[in-house]
Each structure stands twice: as structure tokens, then as C-alpha cells.
């Protein structure tokens, strides 16, 4: 991809797709600072504890629903397109939250965003494990999980800085930030390589060996390491 191959391609792709898990952490934490803000409370007419609790928790409901089905979807359309569609769904949910004009629209945005992050947080670890060599799989999985924690931490700091804004943008900007990150992930999914295991499993052997060569053979499809990896995946 644009001159990248081997470890550079592997680490770049792993860190980039971790943005999908970063979004899950961000969306989990962003509400903690928003719901206590005076402009948020005034805009939503002093929401009750039940309304706030539902608004916060409904994200996980959407994530639960999508996580049950995304495995099958990923097998049908591929890991890369699943990441793209997950990012698009999340972007729609983030936009609904950012420009919410009432509690129903906010709740809809939360559950739609939950569908997106549930899909991303399920498919990203699968994708990472399938592009990673066995000796690096644990390290790259740790990078992916660190994305979740970093996303939560980033959301708290964004909430803190935006709390100094004296308008409704004090809660709209933190929600808008997730749209920016979702759009970035969606655009990036057009550039990353497809999982070689999915390609070979679906008889796209020529494309599969090219991806394997880029990941493990420095771009050379005749590289011995790449050919061994190809044979091993094909046999499995």
C-alpha cells in the first residue's frame, strides 16, 4: 500500500484499524462529562435520571445487537468492507447525536452509534489476528485494546476542555469529534488491505498471495516466507 510492506505495513494497518476500538472507548466515555453540563441539561429540559440512564446505556444495547450478527456479515462481505460499513453506521449515529433537537433523536443516535461500534469492536480484533504473524499477534492485540482505553481517556479530556465553552457547543463539539474519527476510519478502510485469510477462504487466491507478499514477503510473491504462509493458510 503506497510503498509500505512488511512490518511497516503491518504496524500501520494494526494501529489504524485500532481506531475502530478507540471509537468504542470514546463513545462509552463521552457522555460522562456531557450529562452534567448546564447547557446540556437546559437544552433537554432537565432530563430525569431515567432518561439519562437510558441515553447512556442504550449504546451498549446497539453494540450487543450488532456484535451477534457481524461475524456472519464479515464472512460474507469481507473484513475490510465490514469495517467500512461499521464506520458509516457510526458516522450516522454520531451525526444524529451531534445535531439532536430532542431526547428521541439523541436516543436514536446513541443506538445507531452502538450498532456501529459493536460491529467495529468485534471485527477489528478478527482482522488484526488474521493479518498478524503468530509471534506478533499478542503484541498487536494489546495495541488494539489500548485503543479502547485511549478512546475513553480522550473523551474525558475533550469533555473537560469543552466545558469552558459557554453555549450548546459545549456538548455538541465532543459528539462532533466522534464523527470526524468515524469518517477518518471509513476513508482509511478504502486503503487498507483485505484479510489474506478471508481472500483465500473465498478463492481469491491471486489477490491473497499479493497481500501475503506485502505483509510477510517485502512485496515479493516468490518470497519463501510468503509462499509458506500462503500454503499454511490454504491447507487450514
JSON list of N, CA and C in Angstrom, two decimals, residues 30-96:
[
{"chain": "A", "resi": 30, "resn": "UNK", "atom": "N", "xyz": [-17.75, 9.57, 26.50]},
{"chain": "A", "resi": 30, "resn": "UNK", "atom": "CA", "xyz": [-18.04, 10.96, 26.18]},
{"chain": "A", "resi": 30, "resn": "UNK", "atom": "C", "xyz": [-19.25, 11.50, 26.95]},
{"chain": "A", "resi": 31, "resn": "UNK", "atom": "N", "xyz": [-20.20, 10.63, 27.25]},
{"chain": "A", "resi": 31, "resn": "UNK", "atom": "CA", "xyz": [-21.40, 11.09, 27.92]},
{"chain": "A", "resi": 31, "resn": "UNK", "atom": "C", "xyz": [-21.16, 11.46, 29.39]},
{"chain": "A", "resi": 32, "resn": "UNK", "atom": "N", "xyz": [-20.11, 10.94, 29.98]},
{"chain": "A", "resi": 32, "resn": "UNK", "atom": "CA", "xyz": [-19.88, 11.17, 31.41]},
{"chain": "A", "resi": 32, "resn": "UNK", "atom": "C", "xyz": [-19.71, 12.64, 31.74]},
{"chain": "A", "resi": 33, "resn": "UNK", "atom": "N", "xyz": [-19.07, 13.40, 30.85]},
{"chain": "A", "resi": 33, "resn": "UNK", "atom": "CA", "xyz": [-18.89, 14.83, 31.09]},
{"chain": "A", "resi": 33, "resn": "UNK", "atom": "C", "xyz": [-20.01, 15.68, 30.54]},
{"chain": "A", "resi": 34, "resn": "UNK", "atom": "N", "xyz": [-20.71, 15.16, 29.52]},
{"chain": "A", "resi": 34, "resn": "UNK", "atom": "CA", "xyz": [-21.77, 15.94, 28.87]},
{"chain": "A", "resi": 34, "resn": "UNK", "atom": "C", "xyz": [-23.01, 16.05, 29.75]},
{"chain": "A", "resi": 35, "resn": "UNK", "atom": "N", "xyz": [-23.41, 14.94, 30.35]},
{"chain": "A", "resi": 35, "resn": "UNK", "atom": "CA", "xyz": [-24.70, 14.90, 31.05]},
{"chain": "A", "resi": 35, "resn": "UNK", "atom": "C", "xyz": [-24.73, 15.79, 32.29]},
{"chain": "A", "resi": 36, "resn": "UNK", "atom": "N", "xyz": [-23.57, 16.23, 32.77]},
{"chain": "A", "resi": 36, "resn": "UNK", "atom": "CA", "xyz": [-23.54, 17.10, 33.95]},
{"chain": "A", "resi": 36, "resn": "UNK", "atom": "C", "xyz": [-23.47, 18.58, 33.58]},
{"chain": "A", "resi": 37, "resn": "UNK", "atom": "N", "xyz": [-23.34, 18.88, 32.28]},
{"chain": "A", "resi": 37, "resn": "UNK", "atom": "CA", "xyz": [-23.19, 20.27, 31.85]},
{"chain": "A", "resi": 37, "resn": "UNK", "atom": "C", "xyz": [-24.50, 21.04, 31.91]},
{"chain": "A", "resi": 38, "resn": "UNK", "atom": "N", "xyz": [-24.45, 22.30, 32.30]},
{"chain": "A", "resi": 38, "resn": "UNK", "atom": "CA", "xyz": [-25.68, 23.10, 32.41]},
{"chain": "A", "resi": 38, "resn": "UNK", "atom": "C", "xyz": [-26.37, 23.33, 31.08]},
{"chain": "A", "resi": 39, "resn": "UNK", "atom": "N", "xyz": [-25.61, 23.51, 29.99]},
{"chain": "A", "resi": 39, "resn": "UNK", "atom": "CA", "xyz": [-26.23, 23.74, 28.68]},
{"chain": "A", "resi": 39, "resn": "UNK", "atom": "C", "xyz": [-26.93, 22.49, 28.17]},
{"chain": "A", "resi": 40, "resn": "UNK", "atom": "N", "xyz": [-26.34, 21.34, 28.44]},
{"chain": "A", "resi": 40, "resn": "UNK", "atom": "CA", "xyz": [-26.99, 20.08, 28.07]},
{"chain": "A", "resi": 40, "resn": "UNK", "atom": "C", "xyz": [-28.30, 19.91, 28.82]},
{"chain": "A", "resi": 41, "resn": "UNK", "atom": "N", "xyz": [-28.27, 20.14, 30.13]},
{"chain": "A", "resi": 41, "resn": "UNK", "atom": "CA", "xyz": [-29.47, 19.99, 30.95]},
{"chain": "A", "resi": 41, "resn": "UNK", "atom": "C", "xyz": [-30.58, 20.95, 30.51]},
{"chain": "A", "resi": 42, "resn": "UNK", "atom": "N", "xyz": [-30.18, 22.19, 30.23]},
{"chain": "A", "resi": 42, "resn": "UNK", "atom": "CA", "xyz": [-31.18, 23.17, 29.81]},
{"chain": "A", "resi": 42, "resn": "UNK", "atom": "C", "xyz": [-31.78, 22.82, 28.46]},
{"chain": "A", "resi": 43, "resn": "UNK", "atom": "N", "xyz": [-30.93, 22.37, 27.53]},
{"chain": "A", "resi": 43, "resn": "UNK", "atom": "CA", "xyz": [-31.41, 22.06, 26.19]},
{"chain": "A", "resi": 43, "resn": "UNK", "atom": "C", "xyz": [-32.42, 20.91, 26.20]},
{"chain": "A", "resi": 44, "resn": "UNK", "atom": "N", "xyz": [-32.18, 19.94, 27.06]},
{"chain": "A", "resi": 44, "resn": "UNK", "atom": "CA", "xyz": [-33.06, 18.77, 27.13]},
{"chain": "A", "resi": 44, "resn": "UNK", "atom": "C", "xyz": [-34.05, 18.86, 28.30]},
{"chain": "A", "resi": 45, "resn": "UNK", "atom": "N", "xyz": [-34.30, 20.09, 28.76]},
{"chain": "A", "resi": 45, "resn": "UNK", "atom": "CA", "xyz": [-35.33, 20.36, 29.77]},
{"chain": "A", "resi": 45, "resn": "UNK", "atom": "C", "xyz": [-35.13, 19.55, 31.06]},
{"chain": "A", "resi": 46, "resn": "UNK", "atom": "N", "xyz": [-33.92, 19.60, 31.58]},
{"chain": "A", "resi": 46, "resn": "UNK", "atom": "CA", "xyz": [-33.59, 18.94, 32.84]},
{"chain": "A", "resi": 46, "resn": "UNK", "atom": "C", "xyz": [-34.02, 17.47, 32.83]},
{"chain": "A", "resi": 47, "resn": "UNK", "atom": "N", "xyz": [-33.34, 16.64, 32.02]},
{"chain": "A", "resi": 47, "resn": "UNK", "atom": "CA", "xyz": [-33.76, 15.24, 31.88]},
{"chain": "A", "resi": 47, "resn": "UNK", "atom": "C", "xyz": [-33.73, 14.49, 33.21]},
{"chain": "A", "resi": 48, "resn": "UNK", "atom": "N", "xyz": [-34.65, 13.55, 33.35]},
{"chain": "A", "resi": 48, "resn": "UNK", "atom": "CA", "xyz": [-34.73, 12.75, 34.57]},
{"chain": "A", "resi": 48, "resn": "UNK", "atom": "C", "xyz": [-33.58, 11.75, 34.61]},
{"chain": "A", "resi": 49, "resn": "UNK", "atom": "N", "xyz": [-33.40, 11.15, 35.77]},
{"chain": "A", "resi": 49, "resn": "UNK", "atom": "CA", "xyz": [-32.35, 10.13, 35.91]},
{"chain": "A", "resi": 49, "resn": "UNK", "atom": "C", "xyz": [-32.62, 8.94, 34.99]},
{"chain": "A", "resi": 50, "resn": "UNK", "atom": "N", "xyz": [-33.92, 8.61, 34.82]},
{"chain": "A", "resi": 50, "resn": "UNK", "atom": "CA", "xyz": [-34.27, 7.50, 33.93]},
{"chain": "A", "resi": 50, "resn": "UNK", "atom": "C", "xyz": [-33.90, 7.82, 32.48]},
{"chain": "A", "resi": 51, "resn": "UNK", "atom": "N", "xyz": [-34.15, 9.05, 32.06]},
{"chain": "A", "resi": 51, "resn": "UNK", "atom": "CA", "xyz": [-33.82, 9.45, 30.69]},
{"chain": "A", "resi": 51, "resn": "UNK", "atom": "C", "xyz": [-32.31, 9.43, 30.46]},
{"chain": "A", "resi": 52, "resn": "UNK", "atom": "N", "xyz": [-31.57, 9.95, 31.43]},
{"chain": "A", "resi": 52, "resn": "UNK", "atom": "CA", "xyz": [-30.10, 9.95, 31.29]},
{"chain": "A", "resi": 52, "resn": "UNK", "atom": "C", "xyz": [-29.55, 8.54, 31.31]},
{"chain": "A", "resi": 53, "resn": "UNK", "atom": "N", "xyz": [-30.07, 7.72, 32.21]},
{"chain": "A", "resi": 53, "resn": "UNK", "atom": "CA", "xyz": [-29.60, 6.33, 32.28]},
{"chain": "A", "resi": 53, "resn": "UNK", "atom": "C", "xyz": [-29.87, 5.57, 31.00]},
{"chain": "A", "resi": 54, "resn": "UNK", "atom": "N", "xyz": [-31.06, 5.78, 30.43]},
{"chain": "A", "resi": 54, "resn": "UNK", "atom": "CA", "xyz": [-31.41, 5.13, 29.17]},
{"chain": "A", "resi": 54, "resn": "UNK", "atom": "C", "xyz": [-30.50, 5.62, 28.04]},
{"chain": "A", "resi": 55, "resn": "UNK", "atom": "N", "xyz": [-30.27, 6.92, 27.99]},
{"chain": "A", "resi": 55, "resn": "UNK", "atom": "CA", "xyz": [-29.44, 7.51, 26.94]},
{"chain": "A", "resi": 55, "resn": "UNK", "atom": "C", "xyz": [-28.01, 6.95, 26.99]},
{"chain": "A", "resi": 56, "resn": "UNK", "atom": "N", "xyz": [-27.47, 6.77, 28.18]},
{"chain": "A", "resi": 56, "resn": "UNK", "atom": "CA", "xyz": [-26.12, 6.25, 28.33]},
{"chain": "A", "resi": 56, "resn": "UNK", "atom": "C", "xyz": [-26.07, 4.75, 27.99]},
{"chain": "A", "resi": 57, "resn": "UNK", "atom": "N", "xyz": [-27.03, 3.99, 28.50]},
{"chain": "A", "resi": 57, "resn": "UNK", "atom": "CA", "xyz": [-26.97, 2.54, 28.40]},
{"chain": "A", "resi": 57, "resn": "UNK", "atom": "C", "xyz": [-27.38, 2.01, 27.04]},
{"chain": "A", "resi": 58, "resn": "UNK", "atom": "N", "xyz": [-28.18, 2.78, 26.28]},
{"chain": "A", "resi": 58, "resn": "UNK", "atom": "CA", "xyz": [-28.72, 2.25, 25.03]},
{"chain": "A", "resi": 58, "resn": "UNK", "atom": "C", "xyz": [-27.63, 2.04, 23.98]},
{"chain": "A", "resi": 59, "resn": "UNK", "atom": "N", "xyz": [-26.49, 2.71, 24.14]},
{"chain": "A", "resi": 59, "resn": "UNK", "atom": "CA", "xyz": [-25.36, 2.46, 23.25]},
{"chain": "A", "resi": 59, "resn": "UNK", "atom": "C", "xyz": [-24.94, 1.00, 23.31]},
{"chain": "A", "resi": 60, "resn": "UNK", "atom": "N", "xyz": [-24.89, 0.44, 24.52]},
{"chain": "A", "resi": 60, "resn": "UNK", "atom": "CA", "xyz": [-24.46, -0.95, 24.69]},
{"chain": "A", "resi": 60, "resn": "UNK", "atom": "C", "xyz": [-25.49, -1.92, 24.12]},
{"chain": "A", "resi": 61, "resn": "UNK", "atom": "N", "xyz": [-26.76, -1.52, 24.12]},
{"chain": "A", "resi": 61, "resn": "UNK", "atom": "CA", "xyz": [-27.81, -2.35, 23.52]},
{"chain": "A", "resi": 61, "resn": "UNK", "atom": "C", "xyz": [-27.56, -2.49, 22.02]},
{"chain": "A", "resi": 62, "resn": "UNK", "atom": "N", "xyz": [-27.28, -1.36, 21.38]},
{"chain": "A", "resi": 62, "resn": "UNK", "atom": "CA", "xyz": [-26.97, -1.41, 19.96]},
{"chain": "A", "resi": 62, "resn": "UNK", "atom": "C", "xyz": [-25.72, -2.21, 19.66]},
{"chain": "A", "resi": 63, "resn": "UNK", "atom": "N", "xyz": [-24.70, -2.04, 20.51]},
{"chain": "A", "resi": 63, "resn": "UNK", "atom": "CA", "xyz": [-23.44, -2.79, 20.32]},
{"chain": "A", "resi": 63, "resn": "UNK", "atom": "C", "xyz": [-23.68, -4.29, 20.48]},
{"chain": "A", "resi": 64, "resn": "UNK", "atom": "N", "xyz": [-24.51, -4.67, 21.44]},
{"chain": "A", "resi": 64, "resn": "UNK", "atom": "CA", "xyz": [-24.82, -6.08, 21.66]},
{"chain": "A", "resi": 64, "resn": "UNK", "atom": "C", "xyz": [-25.51, -6.68, 20.44]},
{"chain": "A", "resi": 65, "resn": "UNK", "atom": "N", "xyz": [-26.46, -5.95, 19.89]},
{"chain": "A", "resi": 65, "resn": "UNK", "atom": "CA", "xyz": [-27.23, -6.44, 18.73]},
{"chain": "A", "resi": 65, "resn": "UNK", "atom": "C", "xyz": [-26.32, -6.66, 17.52]},
{"chain": "A", "resi": 66, "resn": "UNK", "atom": "N", "xyz": [-25.45, -5.69, 17.24]},
{"chain": "A", "resi": 66, "resn": "UNK", "atom": "CA", "xyz": [-24.60, -5.82, 16.05]},
{"chain": "A", "resi": 66, "resn": "UNK", "atom": "C", "xyz": [-23.50, -6.85, 16.25]},
{"chain": "A", "resi": 67, "resn": "UNK", "atom": "N", "xyz": [-23.01, -7.00, 17.48]},
{"chain": "A", "resi": 67, "resn": "UNK", "atom": "CA", "xyz": [-21.92, -7.95, 17.71]},
{"chain": "A", "resi": 67, "resn": "UNK", "atom": "C", "xyz": [-22.37, -9.39, 17.48]},
{"chain": "A", "resi": 68, "resn": "UNK", "atom": "N", "xyz": [-23.67, -9.65, 17.60]},
{"chain": "A", "resi": 68, "resn": "UNK", "atom": "CA", "xyz": [-24.18, -11.00, 17.37]},
{"chain": "A", "resi": 68, "resn": "UNK", "atom": "C", "xyz": [-24.20, -11.37, 15.89]},
{"chain": "A", "resi": 69, "resn": "UNK", "atom": "N", "xyz": [-24.34, -10.37, 15.03]},
{"chain": "A", "resi": 69, "resn": "UNK", "atom": "CA", "xyz": [-24.50, -10.65, 13.60]},
{"chain": "A", "resi": 69, "resn": "UNK", "atom": "C", "xyz": [-23.28, -10.33, 12.75]},
{"chain": "A", "resi": 70, "resn": "UNK", "atom": "N", "xyz": [-22.36, -9.53, 13.30]},
{"chain": "A", "resi": 70, "resn": "UNK", "atom": "CA", "xyz": [-21.28, -9.02, 12.44]},
{"chain": "A", "resi": 70, "resn": "UNK", "atom": "C", "xyz": [-20.29, -10.12, 12.05]},
{"chain": "A", "resi": 71, "resn": "UNK", "atom": "N", "xyz": [-20.19, -11.17, 12.84]},
{"chain": "A", "resi": 71, "resn": "UNK", "atom": "CA", "xyz": [-19.30, -12.27, 12.46]},
{"chain": "A", "resi": 71, "resn": "UNK", "atom": "C", "xyz": [-19.71, -12.89, 11.14]},
{"chain": "A", "resi": 72, "resn": "UNK", "atom": "N", "xyz": [-21.01, -13.14, 11.00]},
{"chain": "A", "resi": 72, "resn": "UNK", "atom": "CA", "xyz": [-21.53, -13.71, 9.77]},
{"chain": "A", "resi": 72, "resn": "UNK", "atom": "C", "xyz": [-21.39, -12.72, 8.61]},
{"chain": "A", "resi": 73, "resn": "UNK", "atom": "N", "xyz": [-21.68, -11.45, 8.89]},
{"chain": "A", "resi": 73, "resn": "UNK", "atom": "CA", "xyz": [-21.56, -10.41, 7.86]},
{"chain": "A", "resi": 73, "resn": "UNK", "atom": "C", "xyz": [-20.12, -10.31, 7.37]},
{"chain": "A", "resi": 74, "resn": "UNK", "atom": "N", "xyz": [-19.16, -10.36, 8.32]},
{"chain": "A", "resi": 74, "resn": "UNK", "atom": "CA", "xyz": [-17.75, -10.31, 7.95]},
{"chain": "A", "resi": 74, "resn": "UNK", "atom": "C", "xyz": [-17.33, -11.47, 7.07]},
{"chain": "A", "resi": 75, "resn": "UNK", "atom": "N", "xyz": [-17.92, -12.64, 7.31]},
{"chain": "A", "resi": 75, "resn": "UNK", "atom": "CA", "xyz": [-17.61, -13.80, 6.47]},
{"chain": "A", "resi": 75, "resn": "UNK", "atom": "C", "xyz": [-18.17, -13.65, 5.06]},
{"chain": "A", "resi": 76, "resn": "UNK", "atom": "N", "xyz": [-19.29, -12.96, 4.94]},
{"chain": "A", "resi": 76, "resn": "UNK", "atom": "CA", "xyz": [-19.94, -12.82, 3.63]},
{"chain": "A", "resi": 76, "resn": "UNK", "atom": "C", "xyz": [-19.31, -11.74, 2.76]},
{"chain": "A", "resi": 77, "resn": "UNK", "atom": "N", "xyz": [-19.04, -10.58, 3.34]},
{"chain": "A", "resi": 77, "resn": "UNK", "atom": "CA", "xyz": [-18.60, -9.44, 2.53]},
{"chain": "A", "resi": 77, "resn": "UNK", "atom": "C", "xyz": [-17.13, -9.08, 2.74]},
{"chain": "A", "resi": 78, "resn": "UNK", "atom": "N", "xyz": [-16.48, -9.71, 3.70]},
{"chain": "A", "resi": 78, "resn": "UNK", "atom": "CA", "xyz": [-15.06, -9.42, 3.94]},
{"chain": "A", "resi": 78, "resn": "UNK", "atom": "C", "xyz": [-14.86, -8.49, 5.11]},
{"chain": "A", "resi": 79, "resn": "UNK", "atom": "N", "xyz": [-13.64, -8.54, 5.67]},
{"chain": "A", "resi": 79, "resn": "UNK", "atom": "CA", "xyz": [-13.35, -7.74, 6.87]},
{"chain": "A", "resi": 79, "resn": "UNK", "atom": "C", "xyz": [-13.28, -6.24, 6.55]},
{"chain": "A", "resi": 80, "resn": "UNK", "atom": "N", "xyz": [-12.67, -5.92, 5.42]},
{"chain": "A", "resi": 80, "resn": "UNK", "atom": "CA", "xyz": [-12.47, -4.51, 5.08]},
{"chain": "A", "resi": 80, "resn": "UNK", "atom": "C", "xyz": [-13.79, -3.80, 4.86]},
{"chain": "A", "resi": 81, "resn": "UNK", "atom": "N", "xyz": [-14.69, -4.41, 4.10]},
{"chain": "A", "resi": 81, "resn": "UNK", "atom": "CA", "xyz": [-15.99, -3.77, 3.85]},
{"chain": "A", "resi": 81, "resn": "UNK", "atom": "C", "xyz": [-16.84, -3.71, 5.12]},
{"chain": "A", "resi": 82, "resn": "UNK", "atom": "N", "xyz": [-16.67, -4.69, 6.00]},
{"chain": "A", "resi": 82, "resn": "UNK", "atom": "CA", "xyz": [-17.39, -4.65, 7.28]},
{"chain": "A", "resi": 82, "resn": "UNK", "atom": "C", "xyz": [-16.92, -3.47, 8.11]},
{"chain": "A", "resi": 83, "resn": "UNK", "atom": "N", "xyz": [-15.61, -3.21, 8.11]},
{"chain": "A", "resi": 83, "resn": "UNK", "atom": "CA", "xyz": [-15.08, -2.04, 8.82]},
{"chain": "A", "resi": 83, "resn": "UNK", "atom": "C", "xyz": [-15.62, -0.76, 8.19]},
{"chain": "A", "resi": 84, "resn": "UNK", "atom": "N", "xyz": [-15.67, -0.71, 6.86]},
{"chain": "A", "resi": 84, "resn": "UNK", "atom": "CA", "xyz": [-16.21, 0.47, 6.17]},
{"chain": "A", "resi": 84, "resn": "UNK", "atom": "C", "xyz": [-17.66, 0.72, 6.55]},
{"chain": "A", "resi": 85, "resn": "UNK", "atom": "N", "xyz": [-18.49, -0.32, 6.48]},
{"chain": "A", "resi": 85, "resn": "UNK", "atom": "CA", "xyz": [-19.91, -0.14, 6.79]},
{"chain": "A", "resi": 85, "resn": "UNK", "atom": "C", "xyz": [-20.13, 0.17, 8.26]},
{"chain": "A", "resi": 86, "resn": "UNK", "atom": "N", "xyz": [-19.32, -0.44, 9.13]},
{"chain": "A", "resi": 86, "resn": "UNK", "atom": "CA", "xyz": [-19.41, -0.13, 10.56]},
{"chain": "A", "resi": 86, "resn": "UNK", "atom": "C", "xyz": [-19.10, 1.33, 10.83]},
{"chain": "A", "resi": 87, "resn": "UNK", "atom": "N", "xyz": [-18.07, 1.85, 10.15]},
{"chain": "A", "resi": 87, "resn": "UNK", "atom": "CA", "xyz": [-17.70, 3.26, 10.31]},
{"chain": "A", "resi": 87, "resn": "UNK", "atom": "C", "xyz": [-18.79, 4.18, 9.78]},
{"chain": "A", "resi": 88, "resn": "UNK", "atom": "N", "xyz": [-19.44, 3.79, 8.68]},
{"chain": "A", "resi": 88, "resn": "UNK", "atom": "CA", "xyz": [-20.51, 4.60, 8.11]},
{"chain": "A", "resi": 88, "resn": "UNK", "atom": "C", "xyz": [-21.72, 4.65, 9.04]},
{"chain": "A", "resi": 89, "resn": "UNK", "atom": "N", "xyz": [-22.07, 3.51, 9.61]},
{"chain": "A", "resi": 89, "resn": "UNK", "atom": "CA", "xyz": [-23.20, 3.46, 10.56]},
{"chain": "A", "resi": 89, "resn": "UNK", "atom": "C", "xyz": [-22.87, 4.32, 11.78]},
{"chain": "A", "resi": 90, "resn": "UNK", "atom": "N", "xyz": [-21.63, 4.20, 12.27]},
{"chain": "A", "resi": 90, "resn": "UNK", "atom": "CA", "xyz": [-21.22, 5.00, 13.42]},
{"chain": "A", "resi": 90, "resn": "UNK", "atom": "C", "xyz": [-21.28, 6.49, 13.09]},
{"chain": "A", "resi": 91, "resn": "UNK", "atom": "N", "xyz": [-20.87, 6.86, 11.89]},
{"chain": "A", "resi": 91, "resn": "UNK", "atom": "CA", "xyz": [-20.89, 8.26, 11.47]},
{"chain": "A", "resi": 91, "resn": "UNK", "atom": "C", "xyz": [-22.32, 8.81, 11.49]},
{"chain": "A", "resi": 92, "resn": "UNK", "atom": "N", "xyz": [-23.26, 8.02, 11.01]},
{"chain": "A", "resi": 92, "resn": "UNK", "atom": "CA", "xyz": [-24.67, 8.44, 11.04]},
{"chain": "A", "resi": 92, "resn": "UNK", "atom": "C", "xyz": [-25.14, 8.62, 12.48]},
{"chain": "A", "resi": 93, "resn": "UNK", "atom": "N", "xyz": [-24.81, 7.66, 13.35]},
{"chain": "A", "resi": 93, "resn": "UNK", "atom": "CA", "xyz": [-25.20, 7.76, 14.75]},
{"chain": "A", "resi": 93, "resn": "UNK", "atom": "C", "xyz": [-24.58, 8.96, 15.44]},
{"chain": "A", "resi": 94, "resn": "UNK", "atom": "N", "xyz": [-23.32, 9.24, 15.14]},
{"chain": "A", "resi": 94, "resn": "UNK", "atom": "CA", "xyz": [-22.66, 10.40, 15.72]},
{"chain": "A", "resi": 94, "resn": "UNK", "atom": "C", "xyz": [-23.28, 11.70, 15.26]},
{"chain": "A", "resi": 95, "resn": "UNK", "atom": "N", "xyz": [-23.67, 11.76, 13.97]},
{"chain": "A", "resi": 95, "resn": "UNK", "atom": "CA", "xyz": [-24.30, 12.97, 13.44]},
{"chain": "A", "resi": 95, "resn": "UNK", "atom": "C", "xyz": [-25.67, 13.20, 14.08]},
{"chain": "A", "resi": 96, "resn": "UNK", "atom": "N", "xyz": [-26.41, 12.13, 14.29]},
{"chain": "A", "resi": 96, "resn": "UNK", "atom": "CA", "xyz": [-27.72, 12.26, 14.94]},
{"chain": "A", "resi": 96, "resn": "UNK", "atom": "C", "xyz": [-27.57, 12.80, 16.37]}
]
